[in-house]
mmCIF file of C-alpha atoms in Angstrom:
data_model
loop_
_atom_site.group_PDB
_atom_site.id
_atom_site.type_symbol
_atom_site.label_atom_id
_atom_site.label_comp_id
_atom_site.label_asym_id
_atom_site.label_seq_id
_atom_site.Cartn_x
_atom_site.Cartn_y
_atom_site.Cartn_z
ATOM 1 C CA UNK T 7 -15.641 19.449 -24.515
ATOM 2 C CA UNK T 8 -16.087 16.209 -22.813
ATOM 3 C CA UNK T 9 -18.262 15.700 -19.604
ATOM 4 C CA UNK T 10 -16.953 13.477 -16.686
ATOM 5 C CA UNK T 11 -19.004 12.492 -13.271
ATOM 6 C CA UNK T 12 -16.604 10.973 -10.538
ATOM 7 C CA UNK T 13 -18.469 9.586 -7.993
ATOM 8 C CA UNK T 14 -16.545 8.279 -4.644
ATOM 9 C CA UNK T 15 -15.673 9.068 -0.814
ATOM 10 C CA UNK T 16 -15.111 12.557 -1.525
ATOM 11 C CA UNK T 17 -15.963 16.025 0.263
ATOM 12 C CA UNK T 18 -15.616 14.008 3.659
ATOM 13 C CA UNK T 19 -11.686 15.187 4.971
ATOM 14 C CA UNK T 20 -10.066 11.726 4.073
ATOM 15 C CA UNK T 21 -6.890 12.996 2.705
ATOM 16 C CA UNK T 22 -6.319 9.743 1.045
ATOM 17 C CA UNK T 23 -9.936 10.182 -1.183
ATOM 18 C CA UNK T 24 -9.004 13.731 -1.691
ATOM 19 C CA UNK T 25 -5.438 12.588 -2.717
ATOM 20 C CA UNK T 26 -7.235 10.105 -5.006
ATOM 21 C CA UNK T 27 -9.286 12.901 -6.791
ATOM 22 C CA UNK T 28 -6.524 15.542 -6.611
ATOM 23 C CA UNK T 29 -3.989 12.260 -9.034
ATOM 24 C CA UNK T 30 -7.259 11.684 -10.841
ATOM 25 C CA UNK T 31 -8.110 15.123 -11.997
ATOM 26 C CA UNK T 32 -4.468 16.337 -12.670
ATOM 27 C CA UNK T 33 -3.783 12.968 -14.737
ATOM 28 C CA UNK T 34 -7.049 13.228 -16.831
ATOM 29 C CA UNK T 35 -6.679 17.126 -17.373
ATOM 30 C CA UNK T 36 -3.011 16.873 -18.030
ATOM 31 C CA UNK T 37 -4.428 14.285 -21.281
ATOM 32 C CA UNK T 38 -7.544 16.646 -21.738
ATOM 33 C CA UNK T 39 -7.288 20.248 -20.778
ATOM 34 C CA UNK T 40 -10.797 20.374 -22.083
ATOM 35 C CA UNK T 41 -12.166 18.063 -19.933
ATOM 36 C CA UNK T 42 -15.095 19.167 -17.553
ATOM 37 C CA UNK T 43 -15.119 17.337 -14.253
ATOM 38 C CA UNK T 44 -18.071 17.198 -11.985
ATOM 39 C CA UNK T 45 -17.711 15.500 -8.388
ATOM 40 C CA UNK T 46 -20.491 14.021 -6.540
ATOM 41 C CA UNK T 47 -19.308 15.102 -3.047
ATOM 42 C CA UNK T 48 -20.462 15.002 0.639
ATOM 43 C CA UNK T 49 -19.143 18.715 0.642
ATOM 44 C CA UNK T 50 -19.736 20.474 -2.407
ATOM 45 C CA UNK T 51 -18.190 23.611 -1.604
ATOM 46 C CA UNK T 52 -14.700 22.487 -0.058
ATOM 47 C CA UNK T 53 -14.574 20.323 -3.529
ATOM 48 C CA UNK T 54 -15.098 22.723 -5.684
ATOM 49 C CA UNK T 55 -12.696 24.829 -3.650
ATOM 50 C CA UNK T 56 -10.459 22.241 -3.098
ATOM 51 C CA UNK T 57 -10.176 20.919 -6.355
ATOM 52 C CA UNK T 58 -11.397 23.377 -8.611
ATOM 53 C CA UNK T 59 -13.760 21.899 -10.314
ATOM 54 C CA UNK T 60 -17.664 21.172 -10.480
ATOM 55 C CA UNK T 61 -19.203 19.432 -7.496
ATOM 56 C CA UNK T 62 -22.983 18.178 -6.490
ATOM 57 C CA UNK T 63 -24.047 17.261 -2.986
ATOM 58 C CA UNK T 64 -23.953 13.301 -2.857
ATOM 59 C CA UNK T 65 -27.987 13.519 -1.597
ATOM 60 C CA UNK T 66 -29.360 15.676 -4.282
ATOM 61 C CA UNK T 67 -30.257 13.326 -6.335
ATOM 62 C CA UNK T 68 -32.013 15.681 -8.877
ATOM 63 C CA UNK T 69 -28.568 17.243 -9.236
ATOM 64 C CA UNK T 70 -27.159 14.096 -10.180
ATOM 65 C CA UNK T 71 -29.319 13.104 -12.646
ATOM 66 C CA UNK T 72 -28.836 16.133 -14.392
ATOM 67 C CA UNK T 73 -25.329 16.280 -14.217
ATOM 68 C CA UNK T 74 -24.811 12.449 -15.535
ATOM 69 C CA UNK T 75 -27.423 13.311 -18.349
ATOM 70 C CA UNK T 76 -25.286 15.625 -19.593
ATOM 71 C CA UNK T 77 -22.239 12.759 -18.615
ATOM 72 C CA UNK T 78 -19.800 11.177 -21.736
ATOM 73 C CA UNK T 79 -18.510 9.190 -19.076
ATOM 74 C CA UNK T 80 -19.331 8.214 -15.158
ATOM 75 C CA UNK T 81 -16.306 7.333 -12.728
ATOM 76 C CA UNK T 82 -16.828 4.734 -10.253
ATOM 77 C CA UNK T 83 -13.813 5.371 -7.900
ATOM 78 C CA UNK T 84 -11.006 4.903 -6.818
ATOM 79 C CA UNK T 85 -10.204 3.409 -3.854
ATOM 80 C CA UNK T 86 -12.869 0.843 -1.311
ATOM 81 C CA UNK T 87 -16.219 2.159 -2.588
ATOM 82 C CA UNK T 88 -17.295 -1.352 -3.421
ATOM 83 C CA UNK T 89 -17.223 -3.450 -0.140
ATOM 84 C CA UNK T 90 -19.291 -3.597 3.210
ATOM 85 C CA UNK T 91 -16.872 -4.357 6.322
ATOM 86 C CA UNK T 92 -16.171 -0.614 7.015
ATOM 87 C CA UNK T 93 -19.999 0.018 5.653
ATOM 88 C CA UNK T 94 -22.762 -1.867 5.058
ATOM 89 C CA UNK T 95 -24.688 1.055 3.801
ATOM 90 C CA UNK T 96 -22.055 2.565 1.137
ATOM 91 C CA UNK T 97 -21.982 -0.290 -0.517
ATOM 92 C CA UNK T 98 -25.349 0.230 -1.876
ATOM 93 C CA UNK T 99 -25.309 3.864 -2.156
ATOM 94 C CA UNK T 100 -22.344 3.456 -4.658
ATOM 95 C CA UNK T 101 -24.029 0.368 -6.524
ATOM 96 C CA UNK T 102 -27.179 2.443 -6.789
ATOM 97 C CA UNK T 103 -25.425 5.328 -8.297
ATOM 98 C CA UNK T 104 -23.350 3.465 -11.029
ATOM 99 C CA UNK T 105 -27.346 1.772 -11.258
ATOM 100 C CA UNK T 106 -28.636 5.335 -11.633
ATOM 101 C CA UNK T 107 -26.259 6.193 -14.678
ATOM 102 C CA UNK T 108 -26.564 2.812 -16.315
ATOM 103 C CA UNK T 109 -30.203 3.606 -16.753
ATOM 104 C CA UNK T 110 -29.805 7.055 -18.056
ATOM 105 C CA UNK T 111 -27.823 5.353 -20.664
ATOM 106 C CA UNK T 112 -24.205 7.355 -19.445
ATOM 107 C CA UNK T 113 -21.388 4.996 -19.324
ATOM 108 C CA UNK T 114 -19.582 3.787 -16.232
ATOM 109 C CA UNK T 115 -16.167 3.123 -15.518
ATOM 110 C CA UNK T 116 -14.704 0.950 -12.739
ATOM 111 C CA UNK T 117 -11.572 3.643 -11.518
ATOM 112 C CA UNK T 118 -8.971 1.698 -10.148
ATOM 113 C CA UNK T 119 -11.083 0.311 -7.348
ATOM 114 C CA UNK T 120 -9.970 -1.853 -4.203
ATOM 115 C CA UNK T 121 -12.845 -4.285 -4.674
ATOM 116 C CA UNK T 122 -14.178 -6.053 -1.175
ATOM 117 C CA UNK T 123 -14.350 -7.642 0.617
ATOM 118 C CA UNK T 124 -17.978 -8.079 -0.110
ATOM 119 C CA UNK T 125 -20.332 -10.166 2.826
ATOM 120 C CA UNK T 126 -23.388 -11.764 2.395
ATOM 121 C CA UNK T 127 -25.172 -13.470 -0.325
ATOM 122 C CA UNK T 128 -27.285 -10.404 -0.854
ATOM 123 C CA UNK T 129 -24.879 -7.970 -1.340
ATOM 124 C CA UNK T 130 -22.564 -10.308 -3.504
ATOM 125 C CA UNK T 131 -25.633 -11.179 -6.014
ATOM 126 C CA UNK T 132 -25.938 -6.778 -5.752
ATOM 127 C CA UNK T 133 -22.633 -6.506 -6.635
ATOM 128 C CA UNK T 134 -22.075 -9.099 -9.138
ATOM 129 C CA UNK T 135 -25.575 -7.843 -11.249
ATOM 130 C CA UNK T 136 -24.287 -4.371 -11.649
ATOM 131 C CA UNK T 137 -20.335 -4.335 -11.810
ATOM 132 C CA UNK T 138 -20.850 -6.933 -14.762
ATOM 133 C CA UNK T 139 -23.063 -3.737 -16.687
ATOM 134 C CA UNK T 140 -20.165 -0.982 -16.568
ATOM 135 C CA UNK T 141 -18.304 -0.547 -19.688
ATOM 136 C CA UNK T 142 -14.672 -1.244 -18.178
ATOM 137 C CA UNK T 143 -13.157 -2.409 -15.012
ATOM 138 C CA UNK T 144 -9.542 -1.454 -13.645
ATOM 139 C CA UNK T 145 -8.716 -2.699 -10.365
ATOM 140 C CA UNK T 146 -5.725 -1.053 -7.992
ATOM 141 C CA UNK T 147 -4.028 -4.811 -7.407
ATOM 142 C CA UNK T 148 -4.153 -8.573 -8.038
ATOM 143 C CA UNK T 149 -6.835 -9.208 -4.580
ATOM 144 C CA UNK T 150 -9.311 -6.819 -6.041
ATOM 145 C CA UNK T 151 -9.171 -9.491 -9.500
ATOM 146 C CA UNK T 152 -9.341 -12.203 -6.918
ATOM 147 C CA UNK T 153 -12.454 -10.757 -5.401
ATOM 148 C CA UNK T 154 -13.882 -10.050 -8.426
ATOM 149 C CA UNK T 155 -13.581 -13.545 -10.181
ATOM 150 C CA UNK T 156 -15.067 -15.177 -6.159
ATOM 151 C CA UNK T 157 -18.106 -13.401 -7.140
ATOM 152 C CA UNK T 158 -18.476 -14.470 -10.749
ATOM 153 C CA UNK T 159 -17.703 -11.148 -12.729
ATOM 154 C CA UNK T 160 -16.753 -11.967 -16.040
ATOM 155 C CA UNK T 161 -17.453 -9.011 -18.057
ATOM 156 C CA UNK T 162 -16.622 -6.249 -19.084
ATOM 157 C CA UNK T 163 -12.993 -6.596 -19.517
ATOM 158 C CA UNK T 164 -11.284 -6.350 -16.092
ATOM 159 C CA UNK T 165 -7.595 -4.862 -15.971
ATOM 160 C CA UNK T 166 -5.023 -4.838 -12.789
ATOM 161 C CA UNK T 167 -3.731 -1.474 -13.204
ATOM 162 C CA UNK T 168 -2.447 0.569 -9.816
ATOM 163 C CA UNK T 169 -4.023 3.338 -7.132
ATOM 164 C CA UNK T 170 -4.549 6.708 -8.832
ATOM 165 C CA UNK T 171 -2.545 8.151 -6.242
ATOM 166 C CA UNK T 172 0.533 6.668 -7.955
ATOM 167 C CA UNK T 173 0.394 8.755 -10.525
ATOM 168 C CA UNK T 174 0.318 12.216 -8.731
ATOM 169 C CA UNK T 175 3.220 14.514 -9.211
ATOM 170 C CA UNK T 176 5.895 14.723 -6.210
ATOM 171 C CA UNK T 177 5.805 17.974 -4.585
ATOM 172 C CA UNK T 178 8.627 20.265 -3.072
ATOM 173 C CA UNK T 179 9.207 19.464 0.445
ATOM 174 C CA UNK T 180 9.704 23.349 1.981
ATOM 175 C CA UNK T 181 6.212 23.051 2.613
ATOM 176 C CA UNK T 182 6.657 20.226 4.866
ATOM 177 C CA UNK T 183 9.920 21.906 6.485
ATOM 178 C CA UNK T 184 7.473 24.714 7.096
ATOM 179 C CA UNK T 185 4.866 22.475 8.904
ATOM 180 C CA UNK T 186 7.951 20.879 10.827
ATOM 181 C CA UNK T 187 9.558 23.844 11.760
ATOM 182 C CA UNK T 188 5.809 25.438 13.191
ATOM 183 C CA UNK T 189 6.013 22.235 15.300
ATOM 184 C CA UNK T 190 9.541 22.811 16.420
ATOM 185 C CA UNK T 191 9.735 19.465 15.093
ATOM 186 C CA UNK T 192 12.739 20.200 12.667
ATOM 187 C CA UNK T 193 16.159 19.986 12.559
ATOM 188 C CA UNK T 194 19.822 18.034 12.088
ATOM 189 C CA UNK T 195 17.662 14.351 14.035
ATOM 190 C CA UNK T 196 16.062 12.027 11.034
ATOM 191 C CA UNK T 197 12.339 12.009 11.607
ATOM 192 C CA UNK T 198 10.140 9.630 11.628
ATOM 193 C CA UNK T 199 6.683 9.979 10.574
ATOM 194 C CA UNK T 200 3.371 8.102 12.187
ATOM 195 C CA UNK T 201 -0.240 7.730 10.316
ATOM 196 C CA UNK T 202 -2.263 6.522 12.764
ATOM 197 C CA UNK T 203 -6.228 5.562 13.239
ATOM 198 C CA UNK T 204 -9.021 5.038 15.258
ATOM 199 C CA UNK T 205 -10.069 1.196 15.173
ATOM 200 C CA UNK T 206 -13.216 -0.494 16.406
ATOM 201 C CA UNK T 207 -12.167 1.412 19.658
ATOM 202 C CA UNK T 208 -8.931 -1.169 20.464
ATOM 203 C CA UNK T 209 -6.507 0.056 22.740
ATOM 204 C CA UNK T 210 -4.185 -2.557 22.647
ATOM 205 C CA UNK T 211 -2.442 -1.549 19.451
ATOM 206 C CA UNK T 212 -1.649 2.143 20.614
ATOM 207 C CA UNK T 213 0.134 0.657 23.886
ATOM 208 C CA UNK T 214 2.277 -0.536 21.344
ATOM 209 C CA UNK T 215 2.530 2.019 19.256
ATOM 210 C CA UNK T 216 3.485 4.500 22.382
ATOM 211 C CA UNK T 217 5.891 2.238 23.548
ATOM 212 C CA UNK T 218 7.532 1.365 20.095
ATOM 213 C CA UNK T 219 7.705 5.523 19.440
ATOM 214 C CA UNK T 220 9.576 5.519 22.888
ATOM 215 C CA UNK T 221 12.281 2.633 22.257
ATOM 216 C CA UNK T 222 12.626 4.439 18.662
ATOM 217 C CA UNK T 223 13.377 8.093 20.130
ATOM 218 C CA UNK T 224 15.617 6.639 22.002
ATOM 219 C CA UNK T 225 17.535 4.112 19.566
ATOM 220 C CA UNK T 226 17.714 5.995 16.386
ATOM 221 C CA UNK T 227 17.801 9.977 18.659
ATOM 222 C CA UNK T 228 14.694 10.499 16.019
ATOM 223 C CA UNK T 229 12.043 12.418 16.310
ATOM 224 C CA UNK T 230 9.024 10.778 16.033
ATOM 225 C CA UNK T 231 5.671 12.760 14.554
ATOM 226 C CA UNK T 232 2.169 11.871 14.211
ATOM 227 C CA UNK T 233 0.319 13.094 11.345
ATOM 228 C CA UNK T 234 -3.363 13.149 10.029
ATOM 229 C CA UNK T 235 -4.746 12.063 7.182
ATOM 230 C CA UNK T 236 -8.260 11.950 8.494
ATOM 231 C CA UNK T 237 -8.954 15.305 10.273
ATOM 232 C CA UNK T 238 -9.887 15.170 13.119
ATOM 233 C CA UNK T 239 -10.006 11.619 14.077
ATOM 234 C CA UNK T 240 -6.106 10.768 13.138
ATOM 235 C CA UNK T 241 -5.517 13.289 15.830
ATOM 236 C CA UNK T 242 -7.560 12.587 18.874
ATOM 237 C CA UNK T 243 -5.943 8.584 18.097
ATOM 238 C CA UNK T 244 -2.383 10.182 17.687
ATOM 239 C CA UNK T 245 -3.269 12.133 20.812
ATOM 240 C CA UNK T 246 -3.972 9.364 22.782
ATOM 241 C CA UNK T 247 -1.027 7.035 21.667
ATOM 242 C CA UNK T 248 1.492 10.264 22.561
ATOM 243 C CA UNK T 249 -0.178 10.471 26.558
ATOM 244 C CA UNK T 250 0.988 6.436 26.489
ATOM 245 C CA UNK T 251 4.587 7.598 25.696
ATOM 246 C CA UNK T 252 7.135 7.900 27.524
ATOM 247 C CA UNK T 253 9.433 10.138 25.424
ATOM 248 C CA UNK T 254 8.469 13.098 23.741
ATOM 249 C CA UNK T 255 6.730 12.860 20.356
ATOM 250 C CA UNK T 256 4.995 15.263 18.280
ATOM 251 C CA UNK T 257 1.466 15.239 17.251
ATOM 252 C CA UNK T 258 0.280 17.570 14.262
ATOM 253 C CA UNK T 259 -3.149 18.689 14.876
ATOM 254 C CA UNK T 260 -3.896 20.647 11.943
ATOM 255 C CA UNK T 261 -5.573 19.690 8.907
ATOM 256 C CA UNK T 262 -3.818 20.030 6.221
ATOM 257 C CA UNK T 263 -4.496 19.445 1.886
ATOM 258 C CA UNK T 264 -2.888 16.690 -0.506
ATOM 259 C CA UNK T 265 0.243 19.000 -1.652
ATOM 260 C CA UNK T 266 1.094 19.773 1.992
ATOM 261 C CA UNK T 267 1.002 16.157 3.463
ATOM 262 C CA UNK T 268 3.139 15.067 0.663
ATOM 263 C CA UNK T 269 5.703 17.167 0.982
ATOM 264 C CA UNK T 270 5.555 16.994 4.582
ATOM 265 C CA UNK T 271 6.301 13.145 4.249
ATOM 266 C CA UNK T 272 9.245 14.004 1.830
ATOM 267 C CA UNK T 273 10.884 15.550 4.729
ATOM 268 C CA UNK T 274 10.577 11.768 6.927
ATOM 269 C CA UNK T 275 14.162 9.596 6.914
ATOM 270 C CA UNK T 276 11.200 7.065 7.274
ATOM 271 C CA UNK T 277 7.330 6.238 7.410
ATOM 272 C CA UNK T 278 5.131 3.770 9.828
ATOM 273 C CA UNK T 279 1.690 4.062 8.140
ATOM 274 C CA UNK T 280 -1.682 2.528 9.069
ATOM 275 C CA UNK T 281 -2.944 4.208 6.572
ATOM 276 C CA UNK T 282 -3.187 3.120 2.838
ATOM 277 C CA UNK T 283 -2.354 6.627 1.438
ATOM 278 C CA UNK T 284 0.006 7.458 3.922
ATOM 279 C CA UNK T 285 1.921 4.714 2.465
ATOM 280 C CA UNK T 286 1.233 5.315 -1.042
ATOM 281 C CA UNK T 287 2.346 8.982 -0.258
ATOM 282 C CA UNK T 288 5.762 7.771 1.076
ATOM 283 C CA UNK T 289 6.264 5.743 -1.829
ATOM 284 C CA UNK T 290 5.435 8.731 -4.384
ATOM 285 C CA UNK T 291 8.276 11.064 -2.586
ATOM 286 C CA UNK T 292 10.485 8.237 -2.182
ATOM 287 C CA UNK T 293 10.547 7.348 1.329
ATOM 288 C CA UNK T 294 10.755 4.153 3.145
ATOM 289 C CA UNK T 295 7.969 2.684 4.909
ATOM 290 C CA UNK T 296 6.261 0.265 7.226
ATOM 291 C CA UNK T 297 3.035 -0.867 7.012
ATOM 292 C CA UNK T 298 0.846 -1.898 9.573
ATOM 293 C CA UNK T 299 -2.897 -3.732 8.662
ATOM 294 C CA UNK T 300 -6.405 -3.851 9.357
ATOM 295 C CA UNK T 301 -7.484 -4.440 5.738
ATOM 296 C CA UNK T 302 -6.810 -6.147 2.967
ATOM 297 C CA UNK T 303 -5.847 -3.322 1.281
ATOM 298 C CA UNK T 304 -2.613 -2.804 3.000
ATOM 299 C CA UNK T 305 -1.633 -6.545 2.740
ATOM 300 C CA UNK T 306 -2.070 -5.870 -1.273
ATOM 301 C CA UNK T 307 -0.167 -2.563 -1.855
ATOM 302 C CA UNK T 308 2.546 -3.696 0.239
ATOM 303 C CA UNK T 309 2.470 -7.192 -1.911
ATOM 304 C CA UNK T 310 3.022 -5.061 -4.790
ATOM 305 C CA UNK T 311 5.969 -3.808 -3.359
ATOM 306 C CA UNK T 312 7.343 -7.418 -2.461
ATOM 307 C CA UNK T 313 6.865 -6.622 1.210
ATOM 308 C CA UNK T 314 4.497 -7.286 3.615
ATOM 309 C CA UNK T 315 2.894 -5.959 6.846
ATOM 310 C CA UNK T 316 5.105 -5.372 10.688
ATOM 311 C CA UNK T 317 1.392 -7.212 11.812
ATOM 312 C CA UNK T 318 -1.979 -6.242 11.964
ATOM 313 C CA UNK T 319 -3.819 -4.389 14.721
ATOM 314 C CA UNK T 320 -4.779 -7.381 16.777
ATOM 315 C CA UNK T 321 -1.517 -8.815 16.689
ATOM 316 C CA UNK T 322 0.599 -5.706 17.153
ATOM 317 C CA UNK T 323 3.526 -5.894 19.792
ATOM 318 C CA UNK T 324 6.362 -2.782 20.222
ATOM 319 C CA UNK T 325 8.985 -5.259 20.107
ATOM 320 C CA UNK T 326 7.760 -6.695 16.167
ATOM 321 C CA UNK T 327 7.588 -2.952 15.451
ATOM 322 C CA UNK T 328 10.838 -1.790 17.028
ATOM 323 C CA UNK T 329 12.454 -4.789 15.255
ATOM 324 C CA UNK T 330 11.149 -4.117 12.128
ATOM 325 C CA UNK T 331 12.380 -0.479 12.418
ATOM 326 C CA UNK T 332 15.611 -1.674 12.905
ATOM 327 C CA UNK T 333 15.670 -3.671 10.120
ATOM 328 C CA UNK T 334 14.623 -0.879 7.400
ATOM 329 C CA UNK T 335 16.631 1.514 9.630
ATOM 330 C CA UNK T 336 20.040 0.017 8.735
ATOM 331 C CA UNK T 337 18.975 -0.616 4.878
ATOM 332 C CA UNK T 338 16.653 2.022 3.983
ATOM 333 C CA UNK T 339 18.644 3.197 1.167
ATOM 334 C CA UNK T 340 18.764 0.096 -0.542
ATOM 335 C CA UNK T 341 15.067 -0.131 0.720
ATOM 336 C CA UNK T 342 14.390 3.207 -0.901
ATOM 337 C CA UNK T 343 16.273 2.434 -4.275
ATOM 338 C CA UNK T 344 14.139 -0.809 -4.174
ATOM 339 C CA UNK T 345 10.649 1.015 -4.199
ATOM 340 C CA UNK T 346 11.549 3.482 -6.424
ATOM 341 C CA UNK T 347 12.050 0.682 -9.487
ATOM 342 C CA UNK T 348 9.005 -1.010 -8.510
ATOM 343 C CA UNK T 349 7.226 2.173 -8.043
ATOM 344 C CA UNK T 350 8.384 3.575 -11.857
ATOM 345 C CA UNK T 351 6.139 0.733 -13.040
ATOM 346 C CA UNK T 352 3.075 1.269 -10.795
ATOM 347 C CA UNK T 353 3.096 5.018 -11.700
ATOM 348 C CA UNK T 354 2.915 4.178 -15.482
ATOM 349 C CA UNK T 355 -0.298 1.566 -14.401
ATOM 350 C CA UNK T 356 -1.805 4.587 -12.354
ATOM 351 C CA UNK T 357 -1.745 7.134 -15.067
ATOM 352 C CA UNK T 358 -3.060 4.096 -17.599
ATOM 353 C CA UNK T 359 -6.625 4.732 -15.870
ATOM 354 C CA UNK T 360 -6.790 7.854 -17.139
ATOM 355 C CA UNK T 361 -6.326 6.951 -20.553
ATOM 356 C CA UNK T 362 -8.371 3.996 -20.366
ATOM 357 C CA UNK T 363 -11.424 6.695 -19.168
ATOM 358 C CA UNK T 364 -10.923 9.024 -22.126
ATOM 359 C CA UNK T 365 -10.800 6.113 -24.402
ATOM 360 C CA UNK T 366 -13.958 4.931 -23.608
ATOM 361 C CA UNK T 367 -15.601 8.562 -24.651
ATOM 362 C CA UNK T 368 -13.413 8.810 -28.050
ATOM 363 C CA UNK T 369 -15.131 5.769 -28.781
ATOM 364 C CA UNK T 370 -18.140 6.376 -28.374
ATOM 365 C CA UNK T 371 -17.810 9.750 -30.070
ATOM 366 C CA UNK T 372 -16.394 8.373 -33.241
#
């Protein structure tokens, strides 16, 4: 039996980490059924219940030195571990930890991370010194290579493969109808589905959110609904952008796990996402989808769709977003059909970490 440690931005209700873990561990056991995984989590308990597998508290540091003693193999990742705009402090915390295994001789693996971006000269030098020590990076898209090769990381190999979320299995979508129909939110209108989230505390950007969701209820006779994928924070934003509107809209304000929110956004004729993994989600039940940035990281999935952002938060107007609506509106099949070749190929480069991970310990086991 082979020993993994993942360690990442677990245990903390981000449904996009928990998505990441949930693709991860169902990808890696589905190669090895054998495989024991241990999770260093902020939440032990809800991982380990969750997930069902082994989890340490993320501050018990004996804990973790036991558990990667015992590791074949740490996992770094996925998704923005390894920058310090959200963060500063992360950054570090994550750095020391792949730091921590390197010196009890366990190997470390780069999963699919979004690398940066990274600030300061500090903190790149910090970066640089111990990325260039793991045993293999992959990288979720072609900025993350970008970022790496800015700050001089030239081993071990690097490879651009795709977010781990890619790979997870589509779900059936009665559970979503379920959710809808609890909501009163169901029925013969299309829906479409909002990810929303709190940002530096800008209120700009949900004015024009509320009034976009109002023009769109009214074009398209849609139903519009909100949806969290960080509970509770996605609500109290989605709650605030639905007092600005002024047609109905549904909020969800339950929290809800990775199988549920995907097959909830099956059941949407169409997706507006701030969120990375509420994008990613639409594109793994084949749904199409706007994206709207405050990172990188959404400029760089939607790249590697050939599309690109509605606008960012600062720049945000109802009328770009009502336009662009229109737009996918009146071609979303051959938008959908679209994704769904480019998205065949991403899912084979998301499941490609996994093997890449159990490589590494068949090697060193031989």
């Amino acid at each position: 039996m082979s020993n993994i440690v993942v360690s990442g931005y677990y245990g903390s209700k981000n449904a996009g980490d928990e998505a990441m873990l949930a693709a991860m561990i169902e990808v890696l056991s589905d190669l090895d059924p054998k495989l024991n995984i241990t999770v260093i989590s902020a939440n032990p308990a809800d991982t380990m219940k969750r997930h069902g597998v082994n989890a340490v508290s993320w501050l018990a540091f004996g804990d973790i030195i036991k558990v990667l003693r015992a590791a074949d193999l740490m996992i770094s990742g996925g998704g923005s571990l390894l920058q310090n705009v959200t963060s500063g402090r992360s950054l570090y915390y994550y750095l020391g930890i792949i730091r921590l295994a390197e010196f009890l001789g366990t190997p470390v693996m780069l999963y699919a991370q979004g690398i940066g971006p990274v600030c300061g000269s500090f903190a790149r030098h910090f970066m640089t010194a111990i990325s260039s020590r793991v045993s293999l990076i992959t990288v979720r898209d072609r900025g993350s290579l970008g970022e790496l090769e800015s700050l001089s990381v030239t081993r071990p190999p690097i490879m651009v493969t795709a977010d781990p979320v890619l790979a997870i299995h589509p779900t059936d979508r009665e559970i979503g109808r379920a959710i809808l129909r609890k909501y009163h939110a169901s029925g013969a209108k299309p829906i479409i589905g909002i990810s929303v989230r709190e940002w530096r505390g800008w209120t700009r950007y949900k004015k024009a959110i509320a009034e976009a969701a109002s023009r769109i209820v009214r074009e398209c006779d849609a139903r519009v609904v909100f949806f969290p994928m960080q509970y509770p924070e996605d609500v109290a934003a989605a709650k605030t952008i639905a007092a600005e509107a002024k047609e109905p809209v549904t909020v969800l304000d339950d929290e809800y796990m990775t199988s549920e929110l995907l097959s909830l956004v099956g059941n949407f004729d169409l997706l507006i996402g701030i969120r990375l993994h509420a994008l990613i989600f639409a594109g793994v039940m084949g749904v199409p989808m706007i994206g709207i940035s405050y990172d990188p990281k959404i400029d760089r999935f939607l790249d590697s769709l050939g599309e690109k952002p509605v606008a960012n938060l600062e720049s945000l107007t109802a009328d770009a977003l009502v336009e662009k609506v229109r737009d996918v509106w009146k071609s979303r099949e051959a938008f959908k059909h679209h994704n769904e070749e480019i998205l065949h190929d991403l899912r084979s480069l998301a499941a490609k970490n996994a093997e890449l991970a159990l490589k590494i310990i068949h090697d060193r086991k031989r």
